[in-house]
Amino acid sequence: MIPGPSIFQRTRRPINLLAGAIFLSLTLVYGSAYVRDMLKTSLTQSRNLMDAHQQDLTQKQLDLSNIKTHIAQFGVLREQGLVGTADREGWVEQLGVNREQLHLADTLSYLLKPPQAVADAATLEPEAMTSDEPNSAAATQHDLDFELRGITEPELLNLLRSYRAQVNGRFRVQSCRLSSPSKLGLTAQCTLRFFNLPIIATPS
């Protein structure tokens, strides 16, 4: 009698269990390696995303710090009328108010020219200065021409000094000419150039 088949019959179950255990072990090993690589990739992506968010947060903090640093200066410029809506009507009215405050002769005449973009004004011909409205986003200049007869030089200086202190705007004296001397005084012809930068609303 050959014992082989009998031995095979007795060992077949343990061999099958061993083979199953080996297969399960290999599956767990390769599965664990796959899960490990997948988690490693996910962790790398998460770290990269976190680094990107951190850089974005750092930039936003710098922007916020910059805004906080300059917002007071911006507020001052806005209060002075340099930034925002140009108070053209107020410029003219204030000139008349200052003349009355200083009790100067009631001989004031003025002309407030249309606004011009600062970048374009130097290249435009005089006849083109009133043709088109400037770009709404551009810094603008506004020339206020006025003439006042029967005034002395100290009175003119006092008028300009008082006007600068009270007017809602920033200007420079572009030109000023004194002529026609008489016993009543001189004739002053001056150009005041105001500057303004509009505030452009950005879409939210």
PDB file of C-alpha atoms in Angstrom:
ATOM      1  CA  MET A   1       0.000   0.000   0.000  1.00  0.00           C
ATOM      2  CA  ILE A   2       1.357   3.422  -1.098  1.00  0.00           C
ATOM      3  CA  PRO A   3       0.998   6.021   1.746  1.00  0.00           C
ATOM      4  CA  GLY A   4       1.286   9.079  -0.574  1.00  0.00           C
ATOM      5  CA  PRO A   5      -2.423   9.662  -1.275  1.00  0.00           C
ATOM      6  CA  SER A   6      -3.260   9.175   2.378  1.00  0.00           C
ATOM      7  CA  ILE A   7      -0.600  11.664   3.476  1.00  0.00           C
ATOM      8  CA  PHE A   8      -1.753  14.161   0.817  1.00  0.00           C
ATOM      9  CA  GLN A   9      -5.308  13.842   1.997  1.00  0.00           C
ATOM     10  CA  ARG A  10      -4.258  14.531   5.571  1.00  0.00           C
ATOM     11  CA  THR A  11      -2.038  17.526   4.691  1.00  0.00           C
ATOM     12  CA  ARG A  12      -4.198  19.149   2.022  1.00  0.00           C
ATOM     13  CA  ARG A  13      -6.210  21.228   4.499  1.00  0.00           C
ATOM     14  CA  PRO A  14      -3.140  22.620   6.352  1.00  0.00           C
ATOM     15  CA  ILE A  15      -1.450  23.324   3.008  1.00  0.00           C
ATOM     16  CA  ASN A  16      -4.509  25.202   1.787  1.00  0.00           C
ATOM     17  CA  LEU A  17      -4.613  27.185   5.026  1.00  0.00           C
ATOM     18  CA  LEU A  18      -0.899  27.965   4.694  1.00  0.00           C
ATOM     19  CA  ALA A  19      -1.350  29.072   1.077  1.00  0.00           C
ATOM     20  CA  GLY A  20      -4.274  31.235   2.085  1.00  0.00           C
ATOM     21  CA  ALA A  21      -2.262  32.762   4.912  1.00  0.00           C
ATOM     22  CA  ILE A  22       0.654  33.447   2.560  1.00  0.00           C
ATOM     23  CA  PHE A  23      -1.685  35.061  -0.005  1.00  0.00           C
ATOM     24  CA  LEU A  24      -3.354  37.130   2.691  1.00  0.00           C
ATOM     25  CA  SER A  25       0.051  38.219   4.016  1.00  0.00           C
ATOM     26  CA  LEU A  26       1.246  39.228   0.547  1.00  0.00           C
ATOM     27  CA  THR A  27      -2.015  41.095  -0.039  1.00  0.00           C
ATOM     28  CA  LEU A  28      -1.617  42.951   3.237  1.00  0.00           C
ATOM     29  CA  VAL A  29       2.027  43.772   2.467  1.00  0.00           C
ATOM     30  CA  TYR A  30       1.343  45.153  -1.021  1.00  0.00           C
ATOM     31  CA  GLY A  31      -1.907  46.775   0.125  1.00  0.00           C
ATOM     32  CA  SER A  32      -0.104  48.478   2.992  1.00  0.00           C
ATOM     33  CA  ALA A  33       2.592  49.722   0.605  1.00  0.00           C
ATOM     34  CA  TYR A  34      -0.065  51.106  -1.736  1.00  0.00           C
ATOM     35  CA  VAL A  35      -1.960  52.794   1.115  1.00  0.00           C
ATOM     36  CA  ARG A  36       1.358  54.143   2.476  1.00  0.00           C
ATOM     37  CA  ASP A  37       2.295  55.636  -0.911  1.00  0.00           C
ATOM     38  CA  MET A  38      -1.192  57.068  -1.347  1.00  0.00           C
ATOM     39  CA  LEU A  39      -1.110  58.644   2.131  1.00  0.00           C
ATOM     40  CA  LYS A  40       2.389  59.970   1.481  1.00  0.00           C
ATOM     41  CA  THR A  41       1.214  61.602  -1.769  1.00  0.00           C
ATOM     42  CA  SER A  42      -1.854  63.033  -0.048  1.00  0.00           C
ATOM     43  CA  LEU A  43       0.302  64.371   2.794  1.00  0.00           C
ATOM     44  CA  THR A  44       2.684  66.023   0.307  1.00  0.00           C
ATOM     45  CA  GLN A  45      -0.234  67.630  -1.520  1.00  0.00           C
ATOM     46  CA  SER A  46      -1.722  68.806   1.784  1.00  0.00           C
ATOM     47  CA  ARG A  47       1.616  70.319   2.808  1.00  0.00           C
ATOM     48  CA  ASN A  48       1.987  72.075  -0.546  1.00  0.00           C
ATOM     49  CA  LEU A  49      -1.556  73.413  -0.258  1.00  0.00           C
ATOM     50  CA  MET A  50      -0.875  74.556   3.300  1.00  0.00           C
ATOM     51  CA  ASP A  51       2.337  76.293   2.182  1.00  0.00           C
ATOM     52  CA  ALA A  52       0.413  78.057  -0.598  1.00  0.00           C
ATOM     53  CA  HIS A  53      -2.268  79.165   1.881  1.00  0.00           C
ATOM     54  CA  GLN A  54       0.409  80.332   4.291  1.00  0.00           C
ATOM     55  CA  GLN A  55       2.086  82.404   1.574  1.00  0.00           C
ATOM     56  CA  ASP A  56      -1.284  83.873   0.601  1.00  0.00           C
ATOM     57  CA  LEU A  57      -2.048  84.657   4.247  1.00  0.00           C
ATOM     58  CA  THR A  58       1.381  86.266   4.686  1.00  0.00           C
ATOM     59  CA  GLN A  59       0.826  88.443   1.597  1.00  0.00           C
ATOM     60  CA  LYS A  60      -2.628  89.471   2.814  1.00  0.00           C
ATOM     61  CA  GLN A  61      -1.164  90.370   6.211  1.00  0.00           C
ATOM     62  CA  LEU A  62       1.466  92.507   4.497  1.00  0.00           C
ATOM     63  CA  ASP A  63      -1.242  94.191   2.380  1.00  0.00           C
ATOM     64  CA  LEU A  64      -3.333  94.844   5.486  1.00  0.00           C
ATOM     65  CA  SER A  65      -0.322  96.261   7.304  1.00  0.00           C
ATOM     66  CA  ASN A  66       0.418  98.499   4.315  1.00  0.00           C
ATOM     67  CA  ILE A  67      -3.196  99.709   4.233  1.00  0.00           C
ATOM     68  CA  LYS A  68      -3.163 100.457   7.959  1.00  0.00           C
ATOM     69  CA  THR A  69       0.104 102.339   7.542  1.00  0.00           C
ATOM     70  CA  HIS A  70      -1.200 104.583   4.754  1.00  0.00           C
ATOM     71  CA  ILE A  71      -4.898 104.893   5.552  1.00  0.00           C
ATOM     72  CA  ALA A  72      -4.314 107.875   7.847  1.00  0.00           C
ATOM     73  CA  GLN A  73      -2.342 109.637   5.106  1.00  0.00           C
ATOM     74  CA  PHE A  74      -5.086 108.799   2.602  1.00  0.00           C
ATOM     75  CA  GLY A  75      -7.676 110.246   4.981  1.00  0.00           C
ATOM     76  CA  VAL A  76      -5.698 113.481   5.229  1.00  0.00           C
ATOM     77  CA  LEU A  77      -5.469 113.777   1.435  1.00  0.00           C
ATOM     78  CA  ARG A  78      -9.194 113.140   1.144  1.00  0.00           C
ATOM     79  CA  GLU A  79      -9.986 115.792   3.742  1.00  0.00           C
ATOM     80  CA  GLN A  80      -7.783 118.234   1.828  1.00  0.00           C
ATOM     81  CA  GLY A  81      -9.779 117.572  -1.341  1.00  0.00           C
ATOM     82  CA  LEU A  82      -6.857 116.125  -3.271  1.00  0.00           C
ATOM     83  CA  VAL A  83      -8.496 112.678  -3.435  1.00  0.00           C
ATOM     84  CA  GLY A  84     -12.185 112.148  -4.184  1.00  0.00           C
ATOM     85  CA  THR A  85     -14.752 114.285  -5.963  1.00  0.00           C
ATOM     86  CA  ALA A  86     -13.406 117.670  -7.025  1.00  0.00           C
ATOM     87  CA  ASP A  87     -15.267 120.446  -5.187  1.00  0.00           C
ATOM     88  CA  ARG A  88     -15.239 122.838  -8.163  1.00  0.00           C
ATOM     89  CA  GLU A  89     -18.246 124.857  -7.007  1.00  0.00           C
ATOM     90  CA  GLY A  90     -16.744 125.189  -3.537  1.00  0.00           C
ATOM     91  CA  TRP A  91     -13.461 126.524  -4.943  1.00  0.00           C
ATOM     92  CA  VAL A  92     -15.244 129.428  -6.592  1.00  0.00           C
ATOM     93  CA  GLU A  93     -17.508 130.159  -3.636  1.00  0.00           C
ATOM     94  CA  GLN A  94     -14.606 130.127  -1.176  1.00  0.00           C
ATOM     95  CA  LEU A  95     -12.704 132.700  -3.238  1.00  0.00           C
ATOM     96  CA  GLY A  96     -15.636 135.074  -2.917  1.00  0.00           C
ATOM     97  CA  VAL A  97     -15.928 134.365   0.816  1.00  0.00           C
ATOM     98  CA  ASN A  98     -12.255 135.149   1.399  1.00  0.00           C
ATOM     99  CA  ARG A  99     -12.520 138.391  -0.571  1.00  0.00           C
ATOM    100  CA  GLU A 100     -15.408 139.476   1.638  1.00  0.00           C
ATOM    101  CA  GLN A 101     -13.605 138.426   4.829  1.00  0.00           C
ATOM    102  CA  LEU A 102     -10.634 140.621   3.915  1.00  0.00           C
ATOM    103  CA  HIS A 103     -12.927 143.530   2.875  1.00  0.00           C
ATOM    104  CA  LEU A 104     -11.379 143.785  -0.585  1.00  0.00           C
ATOM    105  CA  ALA A 105     -12.921 145.681  -3.487  1.00  0.00           C
ATOM    106  CA  ASP A 106     -15.967 144.031  -5.021  1.00  0.00           C
ATOM    107  CA  THR A 107     -14.308 143.712  -8.430  1.00  0.00           C
ATOM    108  CA  LEU A 108     -13.734 139.951  -8.497  1.00  0.00           C
ATOM    109  CA  SER A 109     -14.289 138.080 -11.776  1.00  0.00           C
ATOM    110  CA  TYR A 110     -13.289 134.476 -12.430  1.00  0.00           C
ATOM    111  CA  LEU A 111     -13.300 131.602 -14.905  1.00  0.00           C
ATOM    112  CA  LEU A 112     -13.040 127.971 -13.838  1.00  0.00           C
ATOM    113  CA  LYS A 113     -11.868 125.976 -16.849  1.00  0.00           C
ATOM    114  CA  PRO A 114     -12.998 122.381 -17.520  1.00  0.00           C
ATOM    115  CA  PRO A 115     -10.829 119.682 -15.934  1.00  0.00           C
ATOM    116  CA  GLN A 116      -7.990 118.138 -17.898  1.00  0.00           C
ATOM    117  CA  ALA A 117      -6.061 114.918 -17.355  1.00  0.00           C
ATOM    118  CA  VAL A 118      -2.680 115.802 -15.865  1.00  0.00           C
ATOM    119  CA  ALA A 119      -0.828 113.497 -18.269  1.00  0.00           C
ATOM    120  CA  ASP A 120      -2.493 115.072 -21.317  1.00  0.00           C
ATOM    121  CA  ALA A 121      -2.614 118.736 -20.394  1.00  0.00           C
ATOM    122  CA  ALA A 122       0.996 119.496 -21.348  1.00  0.00           C
ATOM    123  CA  THR A 123       0.521 118.161 -24.873  1.00  0.00           C
ATOM    124  CA  LEU A 124      -2.906 119.606 -25.706  1.00  0.00           C
ATOM    125  CA  GLU A 125      -3.327 122.706 -27.809  1.00  0.00           C
ATOM    126  CA  PRO A 126      -5.192 125.589 -26.100  1.00  0.00           C
ATOM    127  CA  GLU A 127      -8.219 125.185 -28.323  1.00  0.00           C
ATOM    128  CA  ALA A 128      -8.418 121.481 -27.463  1.00  0.00           C
ATOM    129  CA  MET A 129      -8.329 122.000 -23.702  1.00  0.00           C
ATOM    130  CA  THR A 130     -12.130 122.268 -23.455  1.00  0.00           C
ATOM    131  CA  SER A 131     -13.084 119.688 -26.073  1.00  0.00           C
ATOM    132  CA  ASP A 132     -13.248 116.391 -24.219  1.00  0.00           C
ATOM    133  CA  GLU A 133     -13.811 115.223 -20.673  1.00  0.00           C
ATOM    134  CA  PRO A 134     -10.745 113.543 -19.145  1.00  0.00           C
ATOM    135  CA  ASN A 135     -10.589 109.858 -18.352  1.00  0.00           C
ATOM    136  CA  SER A 136     -12.591 109.289 -15.151  1.00  0.00           C
ATOM    137  CA  ALA A 137      -9.697 107.330 -13.651  1.00  0.00           C
ATOM    138  CA  ALA A 138      -7.029 109.928 -14.433  1.00  0.00           C
ATOM    139  CA  ALA A 139      -5.608 112.550 -12.123  1.00  0.00           C
ATOM    140  CA  THR A 140      -6.992 115.914 -13.210  1.00  0.00           C
ATOM    141  CA  GLN A 141      -6.011 119.548 -13.031  1.00  0.00           C
ATOM    142  CA  HIS A 142      -8.448 122.458 -12.889  1.00  0.00           C
ATOM    143  CA  ASP A 143      -7.374 126.021 -13.685  1.00  0.00           C
ATOM    144  CA  LEU A 144      -9.204 128.780 -11.853  1.00  0.00           C
ATOM    145  CA  ASP A 145      -8.481 132.178 -13.440  1.00  0.00           C
ATOM    146  CA  PHE A 146      -9.490 135.238 -11.476  1.00  0.00           C
ATOM    147  CA  GLU A 147      -9.068 138.977 -11.755  1.00  0.00           C
ATOM    148  CA  LEU A 148      -9.332 141.483  -8.941  1.00  0.00           C
ATOM    149  CA  ARG A 149      -8.986 145.244  -9.428  1.00  0.00           C
ATOM    150  CA  GLY A 150      -8.060 147.814  -6.812  1.00  0.00           C
ATOM    151  CA  ILE A 151      -5.834 145.546  -4.750  1.00  0.00           C
ATOM    152  CA  THR A 152      -2.347 145.941  -3.307  1.00  0.00           C
ATOM    153  CA  GLU A 153       0.364 143.304  -3.339  1.00  0.00           C
ATOM    154  CA  PRO A 154       0.127 142.590   0.442  1.00  0.00           C
ATOM    155  CA  GLU A 155      -3.648 142.272   0.130  1.00  0.00           C
ATOM    156  CA  LEU A 156      -3.226 139.766  -2.704  1.00  0.00           C
ATOM    157  CA  LEU A 157      -0.772 137.718  -0.646  1.00  0.00           C
ATOM    158  CA  ASN A 158      -3.180 137.741   2.302  1.00  0.00           C
ATOM    159  CA  LEU A 159      -6.012 136.643   0.011  1.00  0.00           C
ATOM    160  CA  LEU A 160      -4.025 133.702  -1.352  1.00  0.00           C
ATOM    161  CA  ARG A 161      -2.842 132.709   2.123  1.00  0.00           C
ATOM    162  CA  SER A 162      -6.349 132.817   3.568  1.00  0.00           C
ATOM    163  CA  TYR A 163      -7.812 131.013   0.561  1.00  0.00           C
ATOM    164  CA  ARG A 164      -5.245 128.198   0.779  1.00  0.00           C
ATOM    165  CA  ALA A 165      -6.028 127.663   4.455  1.00  0.00           C
ATOM    166  CA  GLN A 166      -9.804 127.415   3.971  1.00  0.00           C
ATOM    167  CA  VAL A 167     -10.500 125.986   0.517  1.00  0.00           C
ATOM    168  CA  ASN A 168     -11.351 122.286   0.164  1.00  0.00           C
ATOM    169  CA  GLY A 169      -8.682 121.452  -2.383  1.00  0.00           C
ATOM    170  CA  ARG A 170      -4.988 121.563  -3.160  1.00  0.00           C
ATOM    171  CA  PHE A 171      -3.629 124.067  -5.639  1.00  0.00           C
ATOM    172  CA  ARG A 172      -0.546 125.944  -6.704  1.00  0.00           C
ATOM    173  CA  VAL A 173      -0.306 129.489  -7.985  1.00  0.00           C
ATOM    174  CA  GLN A 174       0.362 128.840 -11.632  1.00  0.00           C
ATOM    175  CA  SER A 175       0.790 132.495 -12.520  1.00  0.00           C
ATOM    176  CA  CYS A 176      -0.005 135.909 -11.117  1.00  0.00           C
ATOM    177  CA  ARG A 177       0.392 139.267 -12.866  1.00  0.00           C
ATOM    178  CA  LEU A 178      -0.041 142.721 -11.375  1.00  0.00           C
ATOM    179  CA  SER A 179      -0.772 145.581 -13.760  1.00  0.00           C
ATOM    180  CA  SER A 180      -2.620 148.889 -14.266  1.00  0.00           C
ATOM    181  CA  PRO A 181      -1.453 150.756 -11.168  1.00  0.00           C
ATOM    182  CA  SER A 182      -3.758 153.506  -9.978  1.00  0.00           C
ATOM    183  CA  LYS A 183      -4.553 155.358  -6.792  1.00  0.00           C
ATOM    184  CA  LEU A 184      -7.054 152.567  -5.993  1.00  0.00           C
ATOM    185  CA  GLY A 185      -4.421 149.862  -6.312  1.00  0.00           C
ATOM    186  CA  LEU A 186      -3.410 147.290  -8.907  1.00  0.00           C
ATOM    187  CA  THR A 187      -5.162 144.805 -11.139  1.00  0.00           C
ATOM    188  CA  ALA A 188      -4.255 141.212 -10.213  1.00  0.00           C
ATOM    189  CA  GLN A 189      -4.727 138.462 -12.797  1.00  0.00           C
ATOM    190  CA  CYS A 190      -3.915 135.027 -11.363  1.00  0.00           C
ATOM    191  CA  THR A 191      -4.300 131.370 -12.291  1.00  0.00           C
ATOM    192  CA  LEU A 192      -4.704 128.806  -9.529  1.00  0.00           C
ATOM    193  CA  ARG A 193      -4.184 125.202 -10.621  1.00  0.00           C
ATOM    194  CA  PHE A 194      -6.043 122.617  -8.546  1.00  0.00           C
ATOM    195  CA  PHE A 195      -5.160 118.925  -8.618  1.00  0.00           C
ATOM    196  CA  ASN A 196      -7.517 116.025  -7.973  1.00  0.00           C
ATOM    197  CA  LEU A 197      -7.375 112.230  -8.040  1.00  0.00           C
ATOM    198  CA  PRO A 198     -10.785 110.520  -8.245  1.00  0.00           C
ATOM    199  CA  ILE A 199     -11.602 107.419  -6.221  1.00  0.00           C
ATOM    200  CA  ILE A 200     -12.441 104.520  -8.532  1.00  0.00           C
ATOM    201  CA  ALA A 201     -14.791 101.941  -7.025  1.00  0.00           C
ATOM    202  CA  THR A 202     -13.624  98.369  -7.664  1.00  0.00           C
ATOM    203  CA  PRO A 203     -16.206  95.612  -8.276  1.00  0.00           C
ATOM    204  CA  SER A 204     -16.713  93.317  -5.277  1.00  0.00           C
TER     205      SER A 204
END
